[in-house]
Coordinates of C-alpha atoms and ligand atoms in Angstrom, one line a residue:
M21 CA 27.3 -13.9 -10.7
A22 CA 23.7 -15.0 -10.0
I23 CA 22.6 -15.0 -6.4
F24 CA 19.5 -17.0 -6.8
E25 CA 21.2 -19.7 -8.9
G26 CA 19.0 -22.5 -7.7
V27 CA 15.8 -20.8 -8.6
P28 CA 14.5 -20.8 -12.2
A29 CA 12.5 -18.0 -13.8
I30 CA 9.0 -18.3 -12.6
K31 CA 6.4 -19.1 -15.3
Y32 CA 2.7 -19.7 -15.3
E33 CA 1.8 -23.4 -15.3
G34 CA -1.8 -23.3 -14.2
P35 CA -3.8 -24.5 -11.2
E36 CA -3.0 -28.2 -11.9
S37 CA 0.8 -27.6 -11.6
K38 CA 2.5 -29.0 -8.5
N39 CA 5.8 -27.1 -9.4
A40 CA 6.7 -25.0 -6.3
F41 CA 8.4 -22.5 -8.6
A42 CA 5.5 -21.9 -11.0
F43 CA 2.5 -19.5 -10.9
K44 CA -0.8 -21.3 -10.6
Y45 CA -3.0 -18.3 -11.3
Y46 CA -0.8 -15.3 -12.3
D47 CA -0.7 -15.5 -16.1
A48 CA 0.9 -12.1 -17.0
D49 CA -0.5 -12.0 -20.6
R50 CA -4.0 -13.3 -19.9
V51 CA -6.6 -10.7 -20.7
V52 CA -9.2 -10.0 -18.0
M53 CA -12.0 -7.4 -18.6
G54 CA -10.0 -6.0 -21.6
K55 CA -6.6 -5.7 -19.9
K56 CA -3.7 -8.0 -19.4
M57 CA -3.2 -9.3 -15.9
S58 CA 0.2 -7.7 -15.7
E59 CA -1.5 -4.3 -16.4
H60 CA -4.2 -4.9 -13.8
L61 CA -1.6 -6.0 -11.3
P62 CA 1.6 -3.8 -11.3
F63 CA 3.3 -5.7 -8.6
A64 CA 6.2 -4.1 -6.7
M65 CA 9.0 -5.4 -4.4
A66 CA 9.5 -3.7 -1.0
W67 CA 13.2 -3.1 -0.8
W68 CA 13.1 -3.0 3.1
H69 CA 11.6 -6.4 3.7
N70 CA 13.0 -8.3 0.7
M71 CA 16.5 -6.9 0.4
C72 CA 17.2 -5.7 4.0
A73 CA 15.1 -7.5 6.7
N74 CA 16.8 -10.6 8.0
G75 CA 14.2 -11.8 10.5
A76 CA 15.7 -10.1 13.5
D77 CA 13.0 -9.3 16.1
M78 CA 13.0 -8.1 19.7
F79 CA 13.6 -11.7 20.9
G80 CA 16.3 -12.8 18.6
V81 CA 18.8 -12.0 15.9
G82 CA 18.3 -12.5 12.2
T83 CA 17.9 -15.9 10.6
A84 CA 18.2 -14.9 6.9
D85 CA 21.4 -14.1 5.1
K86 CA 20.8 -10.8 3.2
S87 CA 24.4 -10.1 2.5
F88 CA 23.9 -11.4 -1.1
G89 CA 27.5 -12.4 -1.4
A90 CA 29.0 -9.1 -0.3
G91 CA 30.6 -10.5 2.8
E92 CA 30.4 -7.5 5.2
T93 CA 27.0 -5.8 5.4
G94 CA 26.4 -2.1 5.8
T95 CA 28.9 -1.1 3.2
M96 CA 28.4 0.4 -0.3
E97 CA 29.6 -3.0 -1.8
H98 CA 26.7 -4.6 0.1
A99 CA 24.3 -1.8 -1.1
K100 CA 25.3 -2.7 -4.7
A101 CA 25.0 -6.4 -4.1
K102 CA 21.4 -5.7 -2.9
V103 CA 20.7 -3.9 -6.2
D104 CA 22.1 -6.8 -8.2
A105 CA 20.1 -9.3 -6.2
A106 CA 16.9 -7.2 -6.4
I107 CA 17.1 -7.0 -10.2
E108 CA 17.7 -10.8 -10.5
F109 CA 14.8 -11.4 -8.1
M110 CA 12.4 -9.1 -9.9
Q111 CA 13.3 -10.5 -13.3
K112 CA 12.9 -14.1 -12.3
L113 CA 9.3 -13.2 -11.1
G114 CA 8.4 -10.8 -13.9
I115 CA 8.0 -7.9 -11.4
R116 CA 8.5 -4.5 -12.9
Y117 CA 8.5 -2.2 -9.8
Y118 CA 10.1 -1.7 -6.5
C119 CA 9.5 0.7 -3.6
F120 CA 12.2 2.0 -1.3
H121 CA 13.0 4.2 1.7
D122 CA 16.2 6.2 1.4
V123 CA 18.0 4.2 4.1
D124 CA 17.0 0.9 2.5
L125 CA 19.3 1.7 -0.3
V126 CA 22.5 2.7 1.5
P127 CA 24.0 2.7 5.0
E128 CA 23.1 5.9 6.8
D129 CA 26.0 8.0 7.9
K130 CA 26.1 10.4 10.9
D131 CA 26.5 13.2 8.4
I132 CA 23.5 13.6 6.2
N133 CA 25.7 15.0 3.4
V134 CA 27.6 11.7 3.2
T135 CA 24.4 9.7 3.2
D136 CA 23.1 11.9 0.3
Q137 CA 26.3 11.2 -1.7
R138 CA 25.8 7.5 -1.2
L139 CA 22.2 7.8 -2.3
D140 CA 23.4 9.6 -5.5
E141 CA 25.9 6.8 -6.1
I142 CA 23.5 3.9 -5.5
T143 CA 20.8 5.5 -7.7
D144 CA 23.2 5.9 -10.5
Y145 CA 24.1 2.3 -10.1
I146 CA 20.4 1.3 -10.1
L147 CA 19.8 3.3 -13.3
E148 CA 22.8 1.7 -14.9
K149 CA 21.8 -1.8 -13.9
T150 CA 18.1 -1.5 -14.9
K151 CA 18.9 0.1 -18.3
G152 CA 17.4 -2.0 -21.0
T153 CA 15.0 -3.7 -18.6
D154 CA 11.4 -2.6 -17.8
I155 CA 12.2 -2.3 -14.1
K156 CA 11.2 1.1 -12.5
C157 CA 10.5 2.6 -9.1
L158 CA 6.8 2.5 -8.1
W159 CA 7.2 4.9 -5.2
G160 CA 9.8 6.2 -2.9
T161 CA 9.7 7.5 0.6
A162 CA 12.0 8.7 3.4
N163 CA 12.5 6.8 6.6
M164 CA 11.6 9.3 9.2
F165 CA 11.1 6.9 12.1
G166 CA 14.2 4.8 12.5
N167 CA 16.8 7.4 13.5
P168 CA 16.7 8.5 17.2
R169 CA 16.3 12.1 16.2
F170 CA 12.7 11.2 15.1
M171 CA 11.7 9.9 18.5
N172 CA 9.0 12.6 18.8
G173 CA 8.1 12.5 15.2
A174 CA 9.3 14.1 12.0
G175 CA 6.7 16.5 10.7
S176 CA 5.3 16.4 14.2
T177 CA 8.5 16.9 16.1
N178 CA 8.9 19.3 19.0
D179 CA 12.4 20.3 17.7
V180 CA 12.7 22.7 14.7
D181 CA 16.1 21.4 13.7
V182 CA 14.8 17.8 13.6
Y183 CA 12.0 19.2 11.4
C184 CA 14.8 20.5 9.0
F185 CA 16.3 17.0 8.9
A186 CA 12.8 15.6 8.0
A187 CA 12.5 18.2 5.3
A188 CA 16.0 17.4 3.9
Q189 CA 15.2 13.7 3.8
V190 CA 11.9 14.3 2.1
K191 CA 13.5 16.6 -0.5
K192 CA 16.2 14.1 -1.3
A193 CA 13.8 11.1 -1.4
I194 CA 11.5 13.0 -3.9
E195 CA 14.6 13.8 -6.1
L196 CA 15.6 10.2 -6.1
T197 CA 12.0 9.1 -6.8
V198 CA 11.9 11.4 -9.8
K199 CA 15.4 10.2 -10.9
L200 CA 14.2 6.5 -10.7
G201 CA 11.0 7.2 -12.6
G202 CA 8.7 6.7 -9.7
R203 CA 4.9 7.0 -10.0
G204 CA 4.3 8.0 -6.4
Y205 CA 5.8 9.4 -3.3
V206 CA 4.6 8.0 0.1
F207 CA 4.2 9.6 3.5
W208 CA 3.7 6.9 6.1
G209 CA 3.5 8.6 9.4
G210 CA 5.8 6.3 11.3
R211 CA 6.1 8.4 14.5
E212 CA 3.6 11.1 13.6
G213 CA 1.4 10.7 16.6
Y214 CA 1.7 10.5 20.3
E215 CA 2.4 8.3 23.3
T216 CA 0.6 10.5 25.7
L217 CA -1.5 13.6 25.4
L218 CA 0.0 14.9 28.6
N219 CA 3.0 16.2 26.6
T220 CA 1.5 16.8 23.1
K221 CA 0.2 19.8 21.2
V222 CA -2.0 17.9 18.7
K223 CA -3.2 20.8 16.5
F224 CA 0.3 22.3 16.4
E225 CA 1.8 19.0 15.3
Q226 CA -0.9 18.4 12.7
E227 CA -0.4 21.9 11.2
N228 CA 3.4 21.2 11.0
I229 CA 2.8 17.9 9.2
A230 CA 0.6 19.6 6.7
S231 CA 3.2 22.3 6.1
L232 CA 5.8 19.6 5.5
M233 CA 3.5 17.9 3.0
R234 CA 2.7 21.3 1.3
M235 CA 6.4 22.1 0.9
A236 CA 7.0 18.6 -0.4
R237 CA 4.2 19.0 -3.0
D238 CA 5.5 22.3 -4.1
Y239 CA 9.1 21.1 -4.4
G240 CA 8.1 17.9 -6.1
R241 CA 6.0 19.8 -8.7
S242 CA 8.8 22.3 -9.2
I243 CA 11.3 19.5 -10.2
G244 CA 8.9 17.8 -12.5
F245 CA 7.3 15.1 -10.3
T246 CA 3.9 14.5 -12.0
G247 CA 3.0 11.4 -10.0
T248 CA 0.8 11.1 -6.9
F249 CA 1.7 11.9 -3.4
L250 CA 0.3 9.3 -1.1
I251 CA -0.6 9.0 2.6
E252 CA -0.4 5.5 4.0
P253 CA -2.8 5.4 7.0
K254 CA -2.0 3.3 10.1
P255 CA -3.7 3.7 13.5
K256 CA -0.9 2.7 15.8
E257 CA 2.6 1.1 15.9
P258 CA 5.1 2.4 16.5
M259 CA 3.1 5.2 18.3
K260 CA 0.2 4.5 20.6
H261 CA -1.9 6.7 18.4
Q262 CA -1.0 7.8 14.9
Y263 CA -2.6 10.8 13.3
D264 CA -3.2 9.1 9.9
F265 CA -5.4 6.6 11.8
D266 CA -7.4 5.3 8.8
A267 CA -8.5 6.5 5.3
A268 CA -11.4 8.6 6.6
T269 CA -9.1 10.4 9.0
A270 CA -6.4 11.0 6.5
I271 CA -8.8 12.2 3.9
G272 CA -10.3 14.6 6.4
F273 CA -6.8 15.9 7.2
L274 CA -6.0 16.4 3.5
K275 CA -9.2 18.3 2.9
E276 CA -8.7 20.5 6.0
Y277 CA -5.2 21.5 4.8
G278 CA -6.0 21.9 1.0
L279 CA -3.8 18.9 0.0
D280 CA -6.6 16.7 -1.4
K281 CA -5.9 17.5 -5.1
D282 CA -2.3 16.2 -5.0
F283 CA -2.6 13.4 -2.4
K284 CA -4.3 10.0 -2.5
M285 CA -4.3 6.9 -0.2
N286 CA -1.8 4.1 -0.2
I287 CA -3.9 1.4 1.6
E288 CA -2.2 -1.4 3.4
A289 CA -4.3 -4.4 4.3
N290 CA -2.7 -5.1 7.7
H291 CA -3.0 -1.4 8.7
A292 CA -6.8 -1.6 7.9
T293 CA -7.3 -4.5 10.2
L294 CA -5.2 -2.8 12.9
A295 CA -7.7 0.1 12.7
G296 CA -10.6 -2.3 13.2
H297 CA -11.6 -2.2 9.6
T298 CA -11.5 -4.7 6.7
F299 CA -9.1 -4.2 3.9
Q300 CA -12.1 -3.7 1.6
H301 CA -13.5 -1.0 3.9
E302 CA -10.4 1.1 3.6
L303 CA -10.3 0.7 -0.2
R304 CA -14.0 1.6 -0.5
I305 CA -13.7 4.8 1.6
S306 CA -10.7 5.8 -0.5
R307 CA -12.4 5.0 -3.7
I308 CA -15.6 6.8 -3.1
N309 CA -13.6 9.9 -2.3
G310 CA -11.6 9.6 -5.5
M311 CA -8.5 8.9 -3.5
L312 CA -7.6 5.2 -4.0
G313 CA -4.1 5.6 -5.3
S314 CA -2.0 2.5 -4.4
I315 CA -2.0 -0.6 -2.3
D316 CA 0.5 -2.2 0.2
A317 CA -0.3 -5.8 -0.3
N318 CA 0.0 -8.0 2.8
Q319 CA -2.2 -9.4 5.5
G320 CA -2.4 -9.5 9.2
D321 CA -2.9 -12.6 11.4
V322 CA -6.3 -12.7 13.0
M323 CA -4.9 -14.1 16.2
L324 CA -2.3 -11.4 16.6
G325 CA -3.0 -7.7 17.2
W326 CA 0.0 -6.2 15.5
D327 CA 1.4 -5.5 12.1
T328 CA 2.6 -8.9 11.1
D329 CA 3.1 -8.0 7.4
C330 CA 2.3 -11.6 6.3
F331 CA 2.3 -12.3 2.5
P332 CA -1.3 -12.3 1.3
S333 CA -2.9 -15.7 1.0
N334 CA -6.6 -15.1 1.9
V335 CA -8.4 -15.1 -1.5
Y336 CA -11.6 -13.9 0.1
D337 CA -9.8 -10.7 1.0
T338 CA -7.9 -10.4 -2.3
T339 CA -11.1 -10.9 -4.3
L340 CA -13.0 -8.2 -2.4
A341 CA -9.9 -5.9 -2.7
M342 CA -9.8 -6.5 -6.5
Y343 CA -13.5 -5.8 -6.7
E344 CA -12.8 -2.3 -5.3
V345 CA -9.8 -1.9 -7.6
L346 CA -11.8 -2.9 -10.7
K347 CA -14.6 -0.5 -9.7
N348 CA -12.0 2.2 -9.3
G349 CA -10.9 1.6 -12.9
G350 CA -7.5 0.3 -11.7
L351 CA -4.8 2.1 -9.7
E352 CA -2.4 4.9 -10.6
G353 CA 0.0 3.1 -8.3
G354 CA 0.4 -0.6 -7.9
F355 CA 0.6 -3.5 -5.5
N356 CA 3.6 -3.2 -3.2
F357 CA 4.4 -6.4 -1.3
D358 CA 5.0 -4.7 2.1
S359 CA 5.2 -8.2 3.4
K360 CA 7.9 -10.3 5.0
N361 CA 8.8 -13.9 5.3
R362 CA 8.1 -15.5 8.7
R363 CA 11.4 -15.7 10.6
P364 CA 11.8 -19.5 10.2
S365 CA 11.3 -19.2 6.4
Y366 CA 14.8 -17.9 5.9
T367 CA 16.1 -19.2 2.6
Y368 CA 16.3 -17.7 -0.8
E369 CA 13.8 -20.2 -2.0
D370 CA 11.4 -18.9 0.7
M371 CA 11.7 -15.4 -0.7
F372 CA 10.3 -16.7 -4.1
H373 CA 7.6 -18.9 -2.5
A374 CA 6.4 -15.8 -0.7
Y375 CA 6.1 -13.7 -3.9
I376 CA 4.5 -16.6 -5.8
L377 CA 1.9 -16.9 -3.0
G378 CA 1.2 -13.1 -3.0
M379 CA 1.1 -12.8 -6.8
D380 CA -1.1 -15.8 -7.2
S381 CA -3.5 -14.7 -4.4
F382 CA -4.0 -11.3 -6.1
A383 CA -4.3 -12.9 -9.6
Y384 CA -7.0 -15.3 -8.2
G385 CA -8.7 -12.3 -6.6
L386 CA -8.6 -10.4 -9.9
L387 CA -10.2 -13.4 -11.8
K388 CA -12.9 -13.8 -9.2
A389 CA -13.6 -10.1 -8.8
A390 CA -14.1 -9.9 -12.6
E391 CA -16.4 -12.9 -12.4
M392 CA -18.4 -11.3 -9.6
I393 CA -18.9 -8.2 -11.7
E394 CA -19.7 -10.2 -14.9
D395 CA -22.0 -12.5 -12.9
G396 CA -24.0 -9.3 -12.0
R397 CA -26.1 -10.8 -9.1
I398 CA -24.5 -8.6 -6.5
D399 CA -24.7 -5.4 -8.4
A400 CA -28.3 -6.2 -9.4
F401 CA -29.3 -6.7 -5.8
I402 CA -27.7 -3.3 -4.9
D403 CA -29.7 -1.6 -7.6
E404 CA -32.8 -3.3 -6.3
K405 CA -32.1 -2.3 -2.7
Y406 CA -32.0 1.5 -3.5
K407 CA -34.8 1.4 -6.1
T408 CA -37.2 3.7 -4.2
W409 CA -34.7 6.6 -4.7
E410 CA -35.4 6.5 -8.4
G411 CA -38.8 8.1 -8.0
E412 CA -39.6 11.8 -8.2
L413 CA -39.2 12.4 -4.5
G414 CA -35.9 10.5 -4.2
V415 CA -34.4 12.5 -7.1
K416 CA -35.6 15.7 -5.5
I417 CA -33.9 14.8 -2.2
R418 CA -30.7 13.7 -4.0
E419 CA -30.6 17.0 -5.9
G420 CA -30.8 18.9 -2.6
K421 CA -34.1 20.5 -3.5
A422 CA -36.3 19.0 -0.8
T423 CA -37.2 20.5 2.6
L424 CA -37.5 18.8 5.9
S425 CA -41.1 20.0 6.3
E426 CA -42.1 18.6 2.9
L427 CA -40.7 15.2 3.8
A428 CA -42.4 15.3 7.2
E429 CA -45.6 16.1 5.4
R430 CA -45.2 13.0 3.2
A431 CA -44.6 10.8 6.3
S432 CA -47.7 12.3 7.9
E433 CA -49.8 11.5 4.8
L434 CA -48.4 7.9 4.7
K435 CA -49.1 7.5 8.4
S436 CA -46.9 4.4 8.6
V437 CA -44.4 2.8 6.3
A438 CA -43.7 -0.9 5.5
N439 CA -40.2 -2.3 6.2
P440 CA -37.7 -1.6 3.5
I441 CA -36.6 -4.6 1.4
S442 CA -34.5 -7.3 3.1
G443 CA -30.7 -6.8 3.2
R444 CA -30.3 -10.4 1.9
Q445 CA -26.8 -10.6 3.4
E446 CA -26.7 -14.4 3.7
Y447 CA -27.9 -14.7 0.1
L448 CA -25.2 -12.4 -1.1
E449 CA -22.5 -14.2 0.9
G450 CA -23.7 -17.4 -0.8
V451 CA -23.4 -15.7 -4.2
F452 CA -19.9 -14.6 -3.3
N453 CA -19.0 -18.2 -2.2
N454 CA -20.6 -19.5 -5.4
V455 CA -18.4 -17.3 -7.6
L456 CA -15.3 -17.8 -5.5
L457 CA -15.6 -21.6 -5.2
G458 CA -17.1 -22.3 -8.7
Ligands
LIG530 C1 5.0 0.3 8.1 C2 4.8 0.4 6.7 C3 5.9 1.2 6.0 C4 5.4 2.0 4.8 C5 6.5 2.8 4.2 O1 4.0 -0.3 8.8 O2 3.9 -0.1 6.1 O3 6.9 0.2 5.6 O4 4.9 1.2 3.8 O5 7.2 3.6 5.1
LIG531 CO1 3.3 -0.2 4.1

């Protein structure tokens, strides 16, 4: 029985269409810079927001019915109803991937062995129901922040038995990710951080997190996981301070502990802005370090200082994001809509409107980023800006062959130096607007 009966399959109708259930920009088969849009944009559904979250917040109960016809929620029947609804939802939108935490899929039991059995059962069910479709897992993860045992962290916990539960959940979630054909495995450090330094051994905790990741990598590789391990940086929330503050911090951590060959970044737009960065900044820092792996596609609200997980609508941001993705040669991962409907948008139709908005925003961003690159004015200016480095001296410095004294001598000979060329920011912003607005 169809759950989303009132909603048709969503097709591309173009920017002139006024059909609320049609894409205006996402045209899956359209070729952009030699690749189909659907290949540039492997979109994924976040199981937790779309199939689980009902709008409950700390001021009120849920507004959306996410029982999907199962009647009682929190049962295995409900878990299966979520699978059926998820597949129908993805097929109607032409989305091929989903992302999950272990406890998004099944109700968690007090006994981890029972939870694991339920996970085996539901993943068998997912495989059976997705057979013959092109639907697959993008990445999996373990929820190591919801259960009270993780109040002081998972990899960073003060309690060695709690650490074993974190290890058990990671082990199981990697197994499930492999079983479901996932391309990646994510570590988001939900409570890996501190509320106060008065009670925290920072180095000790970071070493333990690194050990957990090292064991996860070794186990994953031993069972045939060939995908990418990912860290998803976030500076705060739920903790006052989270160790994976931003991409630069997480990359430094991975290098310190010898994990940089197996791990990349999963960059979430709203986490970037929480860290005081732009989305593009986090993508750029990851990209120049060869560690841009995947994206959690959402956006914050400039008026609010927390992780609002809004669906992406700002095409300035999606264009700059896609500019980084194109310069990265694409992503090994994809674009996971770690986004949720606003609490008053509680109907099934709203779930589709949200995804249409997000997919169209990234499709528009892709088209405009490709245009920016093809237009060439921005790249040409950057080449011009750094032109003096092409000379003999610049090359020598870049090759690490120059000495400080030699350079000081040159300065002394020159006596004074003219200003470098103008940064031309306003001109470049005008070029960007010109491309974006046509
Ligand atoms: C929380 C967040 C997580 C991760 C997966 O802010 O983004 O949902 O994406 O644990
Ligand atoms: Co996320």
